[in-house]
mmCIF file of C-alpha atoms in Angstrom:
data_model
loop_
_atom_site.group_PDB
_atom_site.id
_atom_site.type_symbol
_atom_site.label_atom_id
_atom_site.label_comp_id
_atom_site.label_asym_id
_atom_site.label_seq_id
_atom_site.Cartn_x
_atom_site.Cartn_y
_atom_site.Cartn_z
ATOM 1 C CA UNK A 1 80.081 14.093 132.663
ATOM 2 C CA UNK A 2 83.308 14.847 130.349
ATOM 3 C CA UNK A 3 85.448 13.624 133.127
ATOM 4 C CA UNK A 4 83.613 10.312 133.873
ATOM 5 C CA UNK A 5 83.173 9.154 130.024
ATOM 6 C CA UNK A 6 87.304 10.410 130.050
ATOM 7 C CA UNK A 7 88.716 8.495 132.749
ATOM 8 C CA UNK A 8 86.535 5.163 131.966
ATOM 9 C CA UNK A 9 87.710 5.122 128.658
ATOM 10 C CA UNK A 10 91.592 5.744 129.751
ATOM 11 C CA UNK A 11 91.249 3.254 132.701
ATOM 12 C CA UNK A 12 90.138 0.832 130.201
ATOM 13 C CA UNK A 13 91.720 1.347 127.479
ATOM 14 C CA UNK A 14 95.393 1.156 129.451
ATOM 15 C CA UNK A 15 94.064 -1.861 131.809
ATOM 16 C CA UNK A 16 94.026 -0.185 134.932
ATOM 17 C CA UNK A 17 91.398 -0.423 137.942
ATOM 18 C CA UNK A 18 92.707 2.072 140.628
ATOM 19 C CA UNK A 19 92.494 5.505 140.583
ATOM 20 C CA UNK A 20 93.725 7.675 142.880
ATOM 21 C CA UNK A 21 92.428 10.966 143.392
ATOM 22 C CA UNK A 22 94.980 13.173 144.901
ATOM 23 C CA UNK A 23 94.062 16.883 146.529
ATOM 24 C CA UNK A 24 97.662 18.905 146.088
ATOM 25 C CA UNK A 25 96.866 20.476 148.982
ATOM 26 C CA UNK A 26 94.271 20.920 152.237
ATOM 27 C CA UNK A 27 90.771 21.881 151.385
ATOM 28 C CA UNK A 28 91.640 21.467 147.267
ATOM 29 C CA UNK A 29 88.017 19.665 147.115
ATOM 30 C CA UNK A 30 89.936 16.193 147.077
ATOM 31 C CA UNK A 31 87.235 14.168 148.745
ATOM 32 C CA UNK A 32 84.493 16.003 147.283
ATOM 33 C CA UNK A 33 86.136 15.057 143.761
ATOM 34 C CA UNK A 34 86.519 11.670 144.547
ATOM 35 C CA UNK A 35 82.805 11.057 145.824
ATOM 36 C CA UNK A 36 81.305 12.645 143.121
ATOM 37 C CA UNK A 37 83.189 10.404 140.364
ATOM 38 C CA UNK A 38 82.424 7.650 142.011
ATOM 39 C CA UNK A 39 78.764 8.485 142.265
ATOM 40 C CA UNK A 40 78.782 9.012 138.582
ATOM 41 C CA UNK A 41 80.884 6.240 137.766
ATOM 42 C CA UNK A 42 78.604 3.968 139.906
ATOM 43 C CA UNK A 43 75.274 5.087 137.564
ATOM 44 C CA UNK A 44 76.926 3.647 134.476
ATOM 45 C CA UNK A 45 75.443 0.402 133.857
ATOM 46 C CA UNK A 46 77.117 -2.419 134.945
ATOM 47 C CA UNK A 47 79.952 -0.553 136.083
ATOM 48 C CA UNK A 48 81.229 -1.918 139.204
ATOM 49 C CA UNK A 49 82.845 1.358 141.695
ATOM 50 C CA UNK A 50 84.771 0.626 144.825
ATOM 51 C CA UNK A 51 85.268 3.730 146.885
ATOM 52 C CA UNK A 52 88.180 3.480 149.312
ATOM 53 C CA UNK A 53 89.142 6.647 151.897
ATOM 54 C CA UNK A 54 93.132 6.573 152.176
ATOM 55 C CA UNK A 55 92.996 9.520 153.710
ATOM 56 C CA UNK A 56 93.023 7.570 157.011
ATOM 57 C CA UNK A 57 94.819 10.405 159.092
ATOM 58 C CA UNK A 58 91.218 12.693 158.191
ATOM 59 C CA UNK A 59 88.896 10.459 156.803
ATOM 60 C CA UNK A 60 85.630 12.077 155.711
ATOM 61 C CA UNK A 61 84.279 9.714 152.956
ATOM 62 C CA UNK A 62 81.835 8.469 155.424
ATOM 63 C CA UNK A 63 80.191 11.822 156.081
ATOM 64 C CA UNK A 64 80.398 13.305 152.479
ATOM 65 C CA UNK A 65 77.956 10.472 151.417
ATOM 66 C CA UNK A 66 76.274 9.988 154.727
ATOM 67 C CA UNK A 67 76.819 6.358 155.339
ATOM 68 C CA UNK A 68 78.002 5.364 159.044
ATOM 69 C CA UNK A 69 81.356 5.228 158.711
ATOM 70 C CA UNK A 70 83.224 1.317 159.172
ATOM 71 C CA UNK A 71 85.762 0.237 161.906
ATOM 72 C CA UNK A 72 89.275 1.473 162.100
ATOM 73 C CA UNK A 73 91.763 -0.092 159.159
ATOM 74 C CA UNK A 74 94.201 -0.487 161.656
ATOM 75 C CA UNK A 75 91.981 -2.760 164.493
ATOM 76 C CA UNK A 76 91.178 -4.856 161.368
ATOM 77 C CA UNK A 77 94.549 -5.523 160.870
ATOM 78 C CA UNK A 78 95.703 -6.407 164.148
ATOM 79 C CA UNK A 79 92.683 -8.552 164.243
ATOM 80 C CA UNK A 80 93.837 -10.400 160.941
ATOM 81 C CA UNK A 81 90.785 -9.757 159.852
ATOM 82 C CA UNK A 82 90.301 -8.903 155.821
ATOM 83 C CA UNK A 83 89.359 -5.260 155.052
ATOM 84 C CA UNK A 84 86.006 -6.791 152.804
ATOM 85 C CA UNK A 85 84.763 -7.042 156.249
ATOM 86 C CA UNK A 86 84.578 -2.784 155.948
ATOM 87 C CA UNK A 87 83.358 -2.761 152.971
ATOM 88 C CA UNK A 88 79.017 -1.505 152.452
ATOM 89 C CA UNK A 89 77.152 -0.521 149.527
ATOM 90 C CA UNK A 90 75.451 2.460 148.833
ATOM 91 C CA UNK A 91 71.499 1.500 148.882
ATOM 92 C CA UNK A 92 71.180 4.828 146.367
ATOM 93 C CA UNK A 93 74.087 3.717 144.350
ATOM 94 C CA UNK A 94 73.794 -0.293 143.979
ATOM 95 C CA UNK A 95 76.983 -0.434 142.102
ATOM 96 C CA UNK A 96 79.571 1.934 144.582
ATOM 97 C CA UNK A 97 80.858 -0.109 147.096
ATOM 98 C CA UNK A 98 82.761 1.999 149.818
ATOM 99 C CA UNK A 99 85.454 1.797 152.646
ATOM 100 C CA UNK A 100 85.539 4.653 154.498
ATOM 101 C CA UNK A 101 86.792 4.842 158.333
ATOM 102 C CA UNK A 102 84.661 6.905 160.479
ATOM 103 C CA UNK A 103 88.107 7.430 162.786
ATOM 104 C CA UNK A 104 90.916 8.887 161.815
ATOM 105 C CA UNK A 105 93.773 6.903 162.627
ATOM 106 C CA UNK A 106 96.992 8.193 164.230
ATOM 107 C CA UNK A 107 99.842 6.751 162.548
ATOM 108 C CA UNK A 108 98.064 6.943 158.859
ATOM 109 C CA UNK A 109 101.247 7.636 157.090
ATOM 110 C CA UNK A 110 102.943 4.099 158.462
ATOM 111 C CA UNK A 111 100.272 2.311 158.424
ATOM 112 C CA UNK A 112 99.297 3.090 154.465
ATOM 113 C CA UNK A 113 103.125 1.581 154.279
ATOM 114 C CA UNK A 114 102.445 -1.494 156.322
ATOM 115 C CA UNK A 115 103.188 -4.519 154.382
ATOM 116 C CA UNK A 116 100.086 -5.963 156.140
ATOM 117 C CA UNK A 117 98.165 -3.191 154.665
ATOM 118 C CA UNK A 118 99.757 -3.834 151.258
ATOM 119 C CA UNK A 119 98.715 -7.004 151.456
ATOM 120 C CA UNK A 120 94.946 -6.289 152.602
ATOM 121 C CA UNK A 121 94.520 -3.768 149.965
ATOM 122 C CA UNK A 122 95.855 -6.800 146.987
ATOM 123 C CA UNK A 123 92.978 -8.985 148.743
ATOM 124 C CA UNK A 124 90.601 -6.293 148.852
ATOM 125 C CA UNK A 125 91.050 -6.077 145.129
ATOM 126 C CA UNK A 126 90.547 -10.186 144.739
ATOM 127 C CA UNK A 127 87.450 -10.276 147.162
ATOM 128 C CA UNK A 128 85.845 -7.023 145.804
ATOM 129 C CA UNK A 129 86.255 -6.895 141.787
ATOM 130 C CA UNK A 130 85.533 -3.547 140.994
ATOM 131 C CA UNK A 131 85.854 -1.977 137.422
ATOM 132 C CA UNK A 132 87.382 0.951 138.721
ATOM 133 C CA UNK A 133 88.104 1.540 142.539
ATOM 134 C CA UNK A 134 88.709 5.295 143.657
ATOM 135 C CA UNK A 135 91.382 5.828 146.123
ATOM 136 C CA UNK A 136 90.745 8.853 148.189
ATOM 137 C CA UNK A 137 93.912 10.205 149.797
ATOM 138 C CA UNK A 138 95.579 13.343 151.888
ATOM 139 C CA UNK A 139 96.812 16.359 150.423
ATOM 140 C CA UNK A 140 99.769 15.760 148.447
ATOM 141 C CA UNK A 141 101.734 18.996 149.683
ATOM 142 C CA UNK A 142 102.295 19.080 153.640
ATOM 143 C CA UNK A 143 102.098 15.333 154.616
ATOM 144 C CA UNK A 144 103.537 12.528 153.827
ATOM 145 C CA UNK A 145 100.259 9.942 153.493
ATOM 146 C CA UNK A 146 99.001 10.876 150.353
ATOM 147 C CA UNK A 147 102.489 9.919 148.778
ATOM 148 C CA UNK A 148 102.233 6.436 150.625
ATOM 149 C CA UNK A 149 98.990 5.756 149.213
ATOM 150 C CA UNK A 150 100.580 6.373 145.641
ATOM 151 C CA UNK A 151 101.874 2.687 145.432
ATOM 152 C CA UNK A 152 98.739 1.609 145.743
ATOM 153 C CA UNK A 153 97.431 3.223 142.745
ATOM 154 C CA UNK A 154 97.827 2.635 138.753
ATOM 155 C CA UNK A 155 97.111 6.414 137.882
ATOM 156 C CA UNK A 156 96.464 9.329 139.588
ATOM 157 C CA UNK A 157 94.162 12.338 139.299
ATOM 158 C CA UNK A 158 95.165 15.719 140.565
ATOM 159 C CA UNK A 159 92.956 17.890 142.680
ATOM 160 C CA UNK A 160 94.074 21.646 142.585
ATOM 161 C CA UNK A 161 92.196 24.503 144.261
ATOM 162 C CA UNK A 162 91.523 27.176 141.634
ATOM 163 C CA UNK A 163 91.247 30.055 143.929
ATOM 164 C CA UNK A 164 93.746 29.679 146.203
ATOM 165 C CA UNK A 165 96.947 26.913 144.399
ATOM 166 C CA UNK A 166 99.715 28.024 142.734
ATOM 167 C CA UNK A 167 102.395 27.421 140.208
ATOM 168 C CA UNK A 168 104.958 26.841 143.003
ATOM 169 C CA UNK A 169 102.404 23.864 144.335
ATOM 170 C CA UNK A 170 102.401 22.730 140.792
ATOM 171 C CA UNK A 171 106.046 21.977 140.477
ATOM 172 C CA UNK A 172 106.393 21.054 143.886
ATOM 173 C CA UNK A 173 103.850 17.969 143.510
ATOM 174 C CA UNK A 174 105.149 17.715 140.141
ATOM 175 C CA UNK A 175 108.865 17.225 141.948
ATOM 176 C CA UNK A 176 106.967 14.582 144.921
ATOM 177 C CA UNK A 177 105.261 12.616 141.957
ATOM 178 C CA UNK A 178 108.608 11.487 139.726
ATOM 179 C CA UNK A 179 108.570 7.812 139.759
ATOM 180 C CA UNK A 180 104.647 7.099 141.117
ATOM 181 C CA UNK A 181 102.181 6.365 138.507
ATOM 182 C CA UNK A 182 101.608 8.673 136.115
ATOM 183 C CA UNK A 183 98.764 12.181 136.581
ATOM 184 C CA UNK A 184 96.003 11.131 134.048
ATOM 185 C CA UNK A 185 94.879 14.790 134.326
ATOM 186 C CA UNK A 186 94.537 18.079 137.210
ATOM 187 C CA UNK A 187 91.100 18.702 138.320
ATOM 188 C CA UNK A 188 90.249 22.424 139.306
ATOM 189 C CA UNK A 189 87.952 22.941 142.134
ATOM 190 C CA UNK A 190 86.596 26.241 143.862
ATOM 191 C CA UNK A 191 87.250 28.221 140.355
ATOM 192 C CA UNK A 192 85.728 31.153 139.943
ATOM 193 C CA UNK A 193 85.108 30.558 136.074
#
């Protein structure tokens, strides 16, 4: 796909391993998007795909690829446990490793701004060396956890749905995302074209 071969090539060329895959608003297609890259990153050769579901307050990761979905970040945590421990790998897709709650968790917007979260998701990264790992988070416009998971990534890819956003949404997520990492490009979903 155009978009795979794209973002490999900018991820690599500029250094950078985490992607995050942001839905401007509910129902965009955001987690749809960000399974399907992954699955077609993952069937490159020798390209290594971690799959992580941010989007802790809905998760839905676990469902969309039909894998039971792993423990609650947030029990890890408090057990001092690593998150690797949450981490499976797709038996159809060798090379996509995923995290992806099968709980939502109530607090998702503090906890994706808990230092000991920070921290997990840095050792994550050691533990689990993926050549490009896909952050799945919430909708951008309405909440406030998509734009804690930002940090977290080097580059972010916008999820817009074409039937139903508009150019008001635009500027408004263009307005939330001065000063995160920059939009490597706005993915339409649901277009009628």
């Amino acid at each position: 796909s155009l978009l795979r071969t794209r973002i490999l090539r900018e991820m690599r060329n500029r250094g950078w391993t985490r992607l995050a895959v942001v839905p401007m608003t509910p129902g965009a297609g955001g987690t749809y998007t960000a399974v399907n890259l992954s699955l077609a990153l993952a069937r490159q050769p020798h390209t290594q795909v971690t799959l992580i579901d941010l989007d802790l307050g809905d998760p839905a990761v676990a469902k969309q690829l039909a894998v039971p979905g792993c423990d609650m970040v947030s029990a890890v945590l408090r057990d001092r446990q690593g998150l690797d421990q949450l981490v499976v790998t797709v038996s159809e897709a060798p090379n996509l490793s995923v995290l992806a709650p099968g709980h939502a968790e109530p607090a998702a917007a503090e906890l994706l701004q808990d230092q000991l979260f920070i921290d997990a998701m840095a050792k994550l990264h050691e533990s689990h060396p993926a050549e490009i790992a896909i952050l799945n988070t919430a909708a951008l416009l309405g909440q406030d956890a998509a734009l804690a998971a930002l940090p977290l990534a080097d580059a972010i890819l916008l999820v817009a749905d074409g039937r139903r956003g508009t150019a008001a949404d635009m500027a408004e997520c263009e307005r939330l995302l001065a000063g995160m990492p920059p939009v490597m490009g706005v993915v339409l979903n649901k277009s009628d074209d």
